[in-house]
Coordinates of C-alpha atoms in Angstrom, one line a residue:
M8 CA 119.6 111.3 23.9
I9 CA 118.3 113.9 26.4
K10 CA 115.2 114.4 24.3
L11 CA 114.7 110.6 24.3
V12 CA 114.9 110.4 28.1
I13 CA 112.5 113.3 28.5
L14 CA 110.0 111.9 26.1
A15 CA 110.3 108.5 27.7
V16 CA 109.5 110.0 31.1
I17 CA 106.5 111.8 29.7
N18 CA 105.3 108.6 28.0
T19 CA 105.6 106.6 31.3
V20 CA 103.8 109.3 33.4
V21 CA 101.0 109.7 30.8
S22 CA 100.6 105.9 30.5
I23 CA 100.4 105.5 34.3
I24 CA 97.8 108.2 34.6
A25 CA 95.8 106.7 31.8
G26 CA 96.0 103.2 33.2
V27 CA 94.9 104.3 36.7
S28 CA 92.2 106.5 35.3
V29 CA 90.7 103.6 33.2
S30 CA 90.9 101.4 36.3
L31 CA 89.0 103.9 38.4
W32 CA 86.4 104.5 35.6
I33 CA 85.8 100.8 35.2
A34 CA 85.5 100.4 39.1
K35 CA 82.4 102.6 38.9
F36 CA 80.6 99.7 37.3
T37 CA 82.2 96.7 39.0
A38 CA 83.8 96.0 42.4
E39 CA 85.8 93.1 41.0
P40 CA 89.5 93.9 41.1
A41 CA 90.3 91.4 38.3
F42 CA 88.2 93.5 35.9
F43 CA 89.2 97.1 36.7
L44 CA 92.9 96.2 37.2
S45 CA 93.0 94.3 33.9
A46 CA 91.4 97.2 32.1
G47 CA 93.9 99.6 33.6
L48 CA 96.8 97.4 32.7
M49 CA 95.7 97.1 29.1
A50 CA 95.2 100.9 28.9
Y51 CA 98.8 101.3 30.2
I52 CA 100.2 98.9 27.6
V53 CA 98.3 100.4 24.7
I54 CA 99.0 104.0 25.6
F55 CA 102.7 103.4 26.3
F56 CA 103.5 101.6 23.0
V57 CA 101.4 103.9 20.9
M58 CA 103.1 106.9 22.3
A59 CA 106.5 105.3 22.0
K60 CA 106.0 104.8 18.3
I61 CA 104.9 108.4 17.9
F62 CA 108.0 109.6 19.8
F63 CA 110.2 107.4 17.7
R64 CA 108.8 109.0 14.6
I65 CA 109.2 112.5 16.0
L66 CA 112.8 111.8 16.9
G67 CA 113.6 109.9 13.7
I68 CA 114.8 106.8 15.5
R69 CA 112.1 104.3 14.6
H70 CA 114.7 102.2 12.8
I71 CA 117.4 102.4 15.6
R72 CA 116.8 99.1 17.4
K73 CA 118.9 99.8 20.5
Y74 CA 116.9 103.0 21.4
R75 CA 113.6 101.3 20.8
M76 CA 114.6 98.4 23.0
M77 CA 115.7 100.8 25.8
I78 CA 112.3 102.4 25.8
Y79 CA 110.4 99.1 25.7
A80 CA 112.5 97.7 28.5
A81 CA 111.9 100.8 30.6
G82 CA 108.2 100.6 30.0
S83 CA 108.1 96.9 30.8
L84 CA 110.1 97.5 34.0
M85 CA 107.7 100.2 35.1
M86 CA 104.8 97.9 34.4
V87 CA 106.3 95.2 36.6
I88 CA 106.9 97.8 39.4
L89 CA 103.3 99.0 39.1
I90 CA 101.8 95.5 39.1
T91 CA 103.9 94.6 42.2
G92 CA 102.9 97.9 43.9
F93 CA 99.2 97.5 43.2
L94 CA 98.8 93.7 43.6
L95 CA 101.0 92.8 46.6
P96 CA 99.0 93.4 49.8
Y97 CA 100.6 95.3 52.6
H98 CA 101.9 93.1 55.3
A99 CA 102.8 94.5 58.7
P100 CA 104.3 92.5 61.6
H101 CA 101.4 91.1 63.5
E102 CA 100.6 93.0 66.7
A103 CA 97.8 91.5 68.6
S104 CA 95.4 94.0 70.0
I105 CA 95.2 94.0 73.7
V106 CA 92.2 92.2 75.1
V107 CA 91.1 93.9 78.3
K108 CA 90.3 91.9 81.3
G109 CA 86.5 91.3 81.5
Q110 CA 86.0 92.2 77.8
Q111 CA 82.6 91.2 76.6
R112 CA 80.4 91.7 73.4
W113 CA 77.0 93.1 72.7
D114 CA 75.1 91.8 69.6
L115 CA 73.0 94.8 68.7
P116 CA 69.8 94.8 66.7
S117 CA 71.6 97.0 64.1
G118 CA 73.9 94.0 63.3
S119 CA 76.9 95.6 65.0
K120 CA 78.9 93.3 67.2
I121 CA 80.4 95.6 69.9
A122 CA 83.3 94.8 72.1
Y123 CA 83.1 96.5 75.5
V124 CA 84.3 96.4 79.1
H125 CA 82.1 97.2 82.1
L126 CA 83.9 98.6 85.1
S127 CA 81.7 98.4 88.2
S128 CA 81.8 101.0 91.0
D129 CA 83.3 99.8 94.2
K130 CA 80.6 101.6 96.2
A131 CA 76.8 101.5 96.3
S132 CA 75.4 104.4 94.3
S133 CA 72.3 105.4 92.3
R134 CA 74.4 107.5 89.9
P135 CA 73.7 106.9 86.2
P136 CA 76.4 104.9 84.4
I137 CA 79.1 106.6 82.3
I138 CA 79.6 105.6 78.7
F139 CA 82.8 106.7 77.1
L140 CA 82.9 107.3 73.3
H141 CA 86.3 107.2 71.6
G142 CA 87.5 109.3 68.7
G143 CA 88.7 108.8 65.2
P144 CA 86.4 107.6 63.8
G145 CA 88.2 104.3 64.2
V146 CA 90.7 105.1 66.9
A147 CA 89.8 102.6 69.6
D148 CA 92.0 102.2 72.8
M149 CA 89.9 100.2 75.1
A150 CA 92.8 99.2 77.2
G151 CA 94.0 102.8 77.8
D152 CA 90.6 104.4 78.0
S153 CA 89.3 101.8 80.5
R154 CA 92.3 102.4 82.7
Y155 CA 91.9 106.1 82.6
F156 CA 88.1 106.6 82.8
G157 CA 87.9 103.6 85.1
Q158 CA 89.1 105.9 87.8
L159 CA 85.6 107.3 87.9
T160 CA 84.4 104.1 89.6
S161 CA 85.8 105.5 92.8
E162 CA 83.2 108.2 92.7
G163 CA 80.3 105.7 92.5
F164 CA 79.9 105.4 88.8
D165 CA 79.7 102.3 86.7
V166 CA 81.8 102.9 83.5
Y167 CA 81.4 101.4 80.1
V168 CA 84.1 101.7 77.4
Y169 CA 83.4 100.2 74.0
D170 CA 84.9 100.0 70.5
E171 CA 82.6 101.6 68.0
V172 CA 81.6 99.5 65.0
G173 CA 84.4 99.3 62.4
S174 CA 87.2 99.6 65.0
G175 CA 89.1 97.7 67.7
H176 CA 87.6 94.4 68.6
S177 CA 84.2 95.3 67.2
S178 CA 82.8 94.0 63.9
R179 CA 83.5 95.5 60.5
L180 CA 80.7 96.1 57.9
K181 CA 80.6 94.4 54.6
D182 CA 79.3 97.7 53.0
V183 CA 81.6 100.4 54.2
R184 CA 79.1 103.1 53.2
G185 CA 77.2 102.0 56.3
Y186 CA 79.7 103.8 58.6
T187 CA 77.8 106.9 59.6
V188 CA 77.3 109.0 62.7
D189 CA 73.6 108.0 62.5
R190 CA 74.6 104.3 62.9
D191 CA 76.8 105.2 65.8
V192 CA 74.0 107.1 67.4
E193 CA 71.6 104.2 67.0
D194 CA 74.2 101.7 68.3
L195 CA 74.6 103.9 71.4
E196 CA 70.8 103.9 71.9
F197 CA 70.7 100.1 71.6
I198 CA 73.6 100.0 74.1
R199 CA 71.7 102.1 76.6
Q200 CA 68.8 99.7 76.3
K201 CA 71.2 96.7 76.7
I202 CA 72.5 98.3 79.9
G203 CA 68.9 98.7 81.1
T204 CA 69.1 102.3 82.3
D205 CA 66.9 105.3 81.5
K206 CA 69.7 107.8 82.2
I207 CA 73.3 107.8 81.1
I208 CA 76.3 110.1 81.3
L209 CA 78.3 110.6 78.1
I210 CA 81.9 111.4 77.8
G211 CA 83.0 111.8 74.2
H212 CA 86.5 112.5 72.9
S213 CA 86.9 114.0 69.4
Y214 CA 84.6 112.1 67.1
G215 CA 83.1 110.6 70.2
G216 CA 82.0 114.1 71.1
E217 CA 80.1 114.3 67.8
I218 CA 78.4 111.0 68.5
A219 CA 77.3 112.3 72.0
A220 CA 76.1 115.6 70.5
H221 CA 74.1 113.9 67.8
Y222 CA 72.7 111.4 70.3
M223 CA 71.6 114.3 72.5
S224 CA 69.9 116.0 69.6
K225 CA 67.7 112.8 69.1
Y226 CA 67.6 111.1 72.5
G227 CA 68.5 114.0 74.8
S228 CA 66.0 113.0 77.5
H229 CA 68.2 110.0 78.4
V230 CA 71.4 112.1 79.0
E231 CA 71.9 113.2 82.6
K232 CA 75.2 114.9 81.9
A233 CA 77.7 115.2 79.0
V234 CA 81.4 115.9 78.7
F235 CA 83.0 116.9 75.4
I236 CA 86.8 116.5 75.3
S237 CA 88.4 118.2 72.2
P238 CA 85.0 117.6 70.5
G239 CA 84.7 117.2 66.7
P240 CA 82.9 119.8 64.7
I241 CA 79.1 120.0 64.7
N242 CA 79.0 122.7 62.1
P243 CA 78.9 120.9 58.8
K244 CA 81.0 123.7 57.3
D245 CA 83.9 123.2 59.7
T246 CA 86.6 121.3 57.9
S247 CA 89.3 121.6 60.5
S248 CA 89.4 117.8 60.9
A249 CA 91.8 117.9 57.9
N250 CA 94.3 120.0 59.8
L251 CA 96.0 117.1 61.6
I252 CA 99.0 116.7 59.4
N253 CA 99.6 120.5 59.4
R254 CA 100.7 120.2 63.1
L255 CA 103.6 118.0 62.1
T256 CA 107.1 119.3 61.3
F257 CA 108.6 118.8 57.9
T258 CA 110.7 115.8 59.0
E259 CA 107.6 114.3 60.8
K260 CA 105.6 114.7 57.6
L261 CA 108.0 112.7 55.4
P262 CA 107.2 109.2 56.8
V263 CA 103.5 110.1 56.8
Y264 CA 103.7 110.9 53.1
K265 CA 105.7 107.8 52.5
E266 CA 102.7 105.7 53.8
L267 CA 100.1 107.8 52.0
F268 CA 101.8 107.7 48.6
A269 CA 102.4 104.0 48.4
P270 CA 100.9 102.8 45.1
R271 CA 98.5 100.4 46.7
A272 CA 97.4 103.0 49.2
I273 CA 96.8 105.6 46.5
M274 CA 94.8 103.1 44.5
T275 CA 92.6 102.3 47.5
Y276 CA 92.0 106.0 48.3
G277 CA 91.1 106.5 44.7
L278 CA 88.7 103.6 44.6
L279 CA 87.0 104.9 47.7
Q280 CA 86.1 108.0 45.9
V281 CA 84.4 106.2 43.0
N282 CA 83.2 102.9 44.5
P283 CA 83.8 102.0 48.2
D284 CA 82.8 98.4 47.4
A285 CA 85.6 98.2 44.9
A286 CA 88.1 99.6 47.4
H287 CA 87.0 97.1 50.0
H288 CA 87.3 94.2 47.5
F289 CA 90.7 95.5 46.4
A290 CA 92.2 95.9 49.9
G291 CA 90.3 94.4 52.8
D292 CA 89.9 95.4 56.4
K293 CA 92.8 93.3 57.7
E294 CA 95.3 94.9 55.3
M295 CA 94.1 98.5 55.5
D296 CA 93.6 98.4 59.3
A297 CA 97.3 97.3 59.6
R298 CA 98.3 100.2 57.3
Y299 CA 96.2 102.6 59.3
D300 CA 97.9 101.4 62.5
K301 CA 101.3 102.3 61.0
L302 CA 100.1 105.6 59.8
Y303 CA 98.5 106.6 63.1
A304 CA 101.7 105.9 64.9
K305 CA 103.4 108.4 62.6
V306 CA 100.9 111.2 63.3
L307 CA 100.9 110.9 67.1
P308 CA 103.0 114.0 67.6
A309 CA 100.2 116.1 66.1
L310 CA 97.8 114.9 68.8
H311 CA 99.9 116.2 71.7
A312 CA 101.5 119.4 72.8
K313 CA 105.2 119.7 72.1
G314 CA 107.3 118.2 74.9
K315 CA 104.5 115.9 76.1
P316 CA 104.9 112.1 75.8
H317 CA 103.0 110.6 72.9
G318 CA 100.1 108.4 73.5
P319 CA 100.4 104.6 73.1
K320 CA 101.0 102.9 69.8
L321 CA 97.6 101.3 69.0
S322 CA 96.7 98.4 66.8
N323 CA 93.5 97.1 65.1
L324 CA 92.3 100.6 64.3
G325 CA 89.6 101.0 61.7
F326 CA 90.7 102.3 58.3
Y327 CA 87.4 102.3 56.4
V328 CA 85.3 103.7 59.2
S329 CA 87.9 106.5 59.4
Q330 CA 88.1 107.3 55.7
V331 CA 84.6 106.8 54.3
S332 CA 83.5 110.1 55.8
F333 CA 85.9 111.9 53.4
T334 CA 84.3 110.4 50.3
P335 CA 81.6 111.7 48.0
W336 CA 79.5 108.7 49.3
A337 CA 79.4 110.1 52.8
K338 CA 76.0 111.2 53.9
P339 CA 76.1 115.0 54.7
Q340 CA 76.0 115.7 58.4
P341 CA 72.9 117.6 59.5
D342 CA 73.4 120.8 61.4
I343 CA 72.3 119.9 64.9
R344 CA 73.1 123.2 66.7
H345 CA 69.5 124.4 66.7
A346 CA 68.3 121.0 68.1
L347 CA 71.0 121.2 70.8
S348 CA 69.9 124.7 71.8
K349 CA 66.7 123.1 73.2
S350 CA 68.7 120.9 75.6
D351 CA 69.0 121.7 79.3
T352 CA 71.6 118.9 79.9
E353 CA 74.5 120.1 82.0
S354 CA 77.5 119.8 79.8
L355 CA 81.3 120.3 80.2
I356 CA 83.5 121.2 77.2
I357 CA 87.2 120.7 77.4
K358 CA 89.5 122.4 74.9
A359 CA 93.3 122.6 74.8
S360 CA 95.8 125.1 73.4
A361 CA 97.5 122.7 70.9
D362 CA 94.3 121.1 69.5
Y363 CA 94.5 120.7 65.7
L364 CA 90.7 121.2 65.5
S365 CA 89.4 124.8 65.2
W366 CA 88.6 126.9 68.2
S367 CA 85.1 127.3 66.7
S368 CA 84.5 123.6 66.9
A369 CA 84.4 123.9 70.7
I370 CA 82.7 127.3 70.8
D371 CA 79.8 125.9 68.7
Y372 CA 79.1 123.4 71.5
K373 CA 79.3 126.3 74.1
K374 CA 76.9 128.4 72.1
A375 CA 74.4 125.6 71.4
L376 CA 74.3 124.1 74.8
R377 CA 73.0 126.8 77.1
N378 CA 73.8 124.9 80.3
S379 CA 77.4 124.3 79.5
T380 CA 80.8 125.2 80.9
L381 CA 84.0 125.6 78.9
I382 CA 87.4 124.6 80.4
Y383 CA 90.6 125.6 78.7
F384 CA 93.9 123.9 79.3
P385 CA 97.1 125.5 78.0
D386 CA 100.1 123.3 77.2
A387 CA 98.0 120.3 76.0
G388 CA 97.0 118.9 72.7
H389 CA 94.0 117.2 71.1
N390 CA 94.5 114.1 73.4
V391 CA 94.4 116.5 76.4
Y392 CA 93.5 113.7 78.9
Q393 CA 96.8 112.0 78.0
D394 CA 98.8 115.2 78.2
L395 CA 97.3 116.4 81.5
P396 CA 95.8 113.2 83.0
N397 CA 95.6 114.4 86.6
E398 CA 94.3 117.9 85.8
V399 CA 91.6 116.6 83.5
M400 CA 90.5 113.8 85.9
A401 CA 90.2 116.3 88.7
V402 CA 87.8 118.4 86.5
L403 CA 85.8 115.3 85.5
K404 CA 85.3 114.1 89.1
A405 CA 84.3 117.5 90.3
F406 CA 81.8 118.1 87.4
L407 CA 80.3 114.7 87.6
T408 CA 79.8 114.8 91.4
D409 CA 78.5 118.4 91.5
R410 CA 81.6 119.8 93.3
P411 CA 83.2 123.1 92.5
L412 CA 85.6 122.8 89.6
P413 CA 89.3 123.0 90.5
V414 CA 90.0 125.4 87.6
E415 CA 88.2 128.5 86.5
A416 CA 85.8 128.3 83.5
Y417 CA 86.8 130.1 80.3
K418 CA 84.3 132.9 79.9
G419 CA 85.2 134.3 76.5
I420 CA 84.2 133.4 73.0
N421 CA 87.4 134.4 71.2
P422 CA 90.4 132.1 71.5
P423 CA 93.1 132.9 74.1
A424 CA 96.4 134.4 72.9
D425 CA 98.2 131.1 73.3
Y426 CA 95.8 129.0 71.2
E427 CA 97.8 127.4 68.4
G428 CA 95.1 126.1 66.1
V429 CA 92.9 127.7 63.5
H430 CA 90.1 129.9 64.7

């Protein structure tokens, strides 16, 4: 009986792997779920029953009806579970994304429909406008970011906060392979033209820092000043973006893995690797954005220093814009460090002790941008401006208005002793 159970488990596992593999292989040639899922189901059925007959022969029970019926029943039950897990879309309680007062939309020549808010200065000034670029990709928080960076209007700046394409209230793309940093850079240039200004000030957080850096490498003459907050890597060999989950404790990781290893989620991730169109047809933006909202809420502790309040629970985040960069279809990022070394733009780099990104990701900016200053904040995480809002805002106001910085610049290249991330 024990041998029968062991062989039944082996049969089921092998059949599942075969069925999923066939589905993924067929998905290379067609994006229609009806075709690749049907092929996978047929493969599962054939493999399961063929292997079952072989095992019956090996165990000498091919004529014992009750054992055969037990195996067939187990296989049928597993098939129903798989069909249910793969076919039933994920449904989360509807949480309406906050619409910010004064929210508007740009229709850009690229085809992107960009939601934004313009916060006007309460004093007459000739200062260039500030454009804030959020991170992720796909993690838009227009409500929170407009409240925070809107404080800069008191210094005479107009501030623009927008949701990058594929996230928040902005449009999604039909072809998810279109989500690239190059498109984000071109959208930013179109936005500058929409605003009608020759000079802009860029503040980029995380992936937003990457957009700002790539923009400067191409359109640097339009950038008056730049601020990089916990900036994403500009060295194509830096893979520290994958370190996020490593900052979670074991108990914090469990609910994350529960979300990641749901059958339909696994299938979607797998399809993304072989054919992004098939993934998008299988599980659309509404479904996967809702799943991403839930997953993001579970990784929030990794974005903050221990003991700090977590950032807000966000909704309407962008799953596909976030994940397509981790697929074989993603366009390799160019190494822009040499191009940035030609820039004289005054730049500020902010790095925190509990950032999950590598120390090198910030130092690469410092080395490339010859007119840059690095500020290091202990006891803060990747979302440093949420962990230390007053301290970061004081630095921003001083830097942007050419006043002395309230904290001393970090002069070294090596990480300080209390830096918690990878080097």
